[in-house]
Amino acid sequence: MNREDVEKIITLARQKSQLPNLTGANLAGMDLSGINLHRAYLSGANLRGANLTGANLGWAYLREADLSEATLDRINLNSANLFRGNLYKTHLNEADLRRTNLRGANLSYAYLHRVNLRGANLFRANFAYADLTEAMMIGANTSGADFGYANLSEANITREQLSIISSLKETIMPDGIKRS
């Protein structure tokens, strides 16, 4: 499958007033930058190492999808479902993840500079060693999330949100001080 095939699937689905269905698709390493996969089904899809810079995946269903080592800078994932998704070492700089479900997702070693996580569900998500410099996290559910060794420099997050995180070991806090 290549980008042209993906675009055909999207076009055909929209012509039939259906949602694009790429469940379980192997899209690893593909350049899908700027593509419109709004409300698409991508459950279990392999997007490992793919380039989705500037793409629209708002309201997409990506349950247990593999987005590890992918480039998702400036992507729209507003209200998407990434339950138990693998986003290990993924680049999500300046991404829109408002109200996104990241429950149980792996975002360890991810790059999330200036990401918008306002109202996102981060319950038991793994952000170990992730860089969340200047992240907007107001209203996000951080209960049980692991931010051990993460960088939260200048992140916009409340004390209440910090108090329910499961691990802040060696985390660089919003004020720039490393927690032991």
PDB file of N, CA and C in Angstrom, residues 107-110 126-130 146-150:
ATOM      1  N   LEU A 107       4.082   6.793  25.583  1.00  0.00           N
ATOM      2  CA  LEU A 107       4.706   7.960  24.978  1.00  0.00           C
ATOM      3  C   LEU A 107       6.111   8.162  25.538  1.00  0.00           C
ATOM      4  N   SER A 108       6.734   7.074  25.980  1.00  0.00           N
ATOM      5  CA  SER A 108       8.081   7.203  26.528  1.00  0.00           C
ATOM      6  C   SER A 108       9.034   7.682  25.438  1.00  0.00           C
ATOM      7  N   TYR A 109       9.935   8.551  25.843  1.00  0.00           N
ATOM      8  CA  TYR A 109      10.946   9.149  24.961  1.00  0.00           C
ATOM      9  C   TYR A 109      10.341   9.985  23.828  1.00  0.00           C
ATOM     10  N   ALA A 110       9.073  10.344  23.926  1.00  0.00           N
ATOM     11  CA  ALA A 110       8.427  11.152  22.882  1.00  0.00           C
ATOM     12  C   ALA A 110       8.823  12.621  23.016  1.00  0.00           C
ATOM     13  N   ASN A 126       2.222   6.368  29.787  1.00  0.00           N
ATOM     14  CA  ASN A 126       3.647   6.354  30.108  1.00  0.00           C
ATOM     15  C   ASN A 126       4.357   7.465  29.342  1.00  0.00           C
ATOM     16  N   PHE A 127       4.801   8.495  30.082  1.00  0.00           N
ATOM     17  CA  PHE A 127       5.549   9.609  29.519  1.00  0.00           C
ATOM     18  C   PHE A 127       6.998   9.598  30.016  1.00  0.00           C
ATOM     19  N   ALA A 128       7.501   8.442  30.454  1.00  0.00           N
ATOM     20  CA  ALA A 128       8.863   8.365  30.983  1.00  0.00           C
ATOM     21  C   ALA A 128       9.855   8.863  29.936  1.00  0.00           C
ATOM     22  N   TYR A 129      10.745   9.733  30.367  1.00  0.00           N
ATOM     23  CA  TYR A 129      11.807  10.308  29.532  1.00  0.00           C
ATOM     24  C   TYR A 129      11.275  11.185  28.390  1.00  0.00           C
ATOM     25  N   ALA A 130       9.999  11.511  28.387  1.00  0.00           N
ATOM     26  CA  ALA A 130       9.429  12.357  27.328  1.00  0.00           C
ATOM     27  C   ALA A 130       9.770  13.825  27.577  1.00  0.00           C
ATOM     28  N   ASP A 146       2.768   8.079  34.290  1.00  0.00           N
ATOM     29  CA  ASP A 146       4.186   8.011  34.653  1.00  0.00           C
ATOM     30  C   ASP A 146       4.943   9.090  33.894  1.00  0.00           C
ATOM     31  N   PHE A 147       5.470  10.070  34.649  1.00  0.00           N
ATOM     32  CA  PHE A 147       6.279  11.135  34.070  1.00  0.00           C
ATOM     33  C   PHE A 147       7.713  11.062  34.597  1.00  0.00           C
ATOM     34  N   GLY A 148       8.138   9.874  35.023  1.00  0.00           N
ATOM     35  CA  GLY A 148       9.491   9.708  35.537  1.00  0.00           C
ATOM     36  C   GLY A 148      10.530  10.101  34.492  1.00  0.00           C
ATOM     37  N   TYR A 149      11.502  10.903  34.918  1.00  0.00           N
ATOM     38  CA  TYR A 149      12.614  11.353  34.071  1.00  0.00           C
ATOM     39  C   TYR A 149      12.162  12.231  32.901  1.00  0.00           C
ATOM     40  N   ALA A 150      10.916  12.688  32.918  1.00  0.00           N
ATOM     41  CA  ALA A 150      10.402  13.543  31.841  1.00  0.00           C
ATOM     42  C   ALA A 150      10.824  14.993  32.060  1.00  0.00           C
TER      43      ALA A 150
END
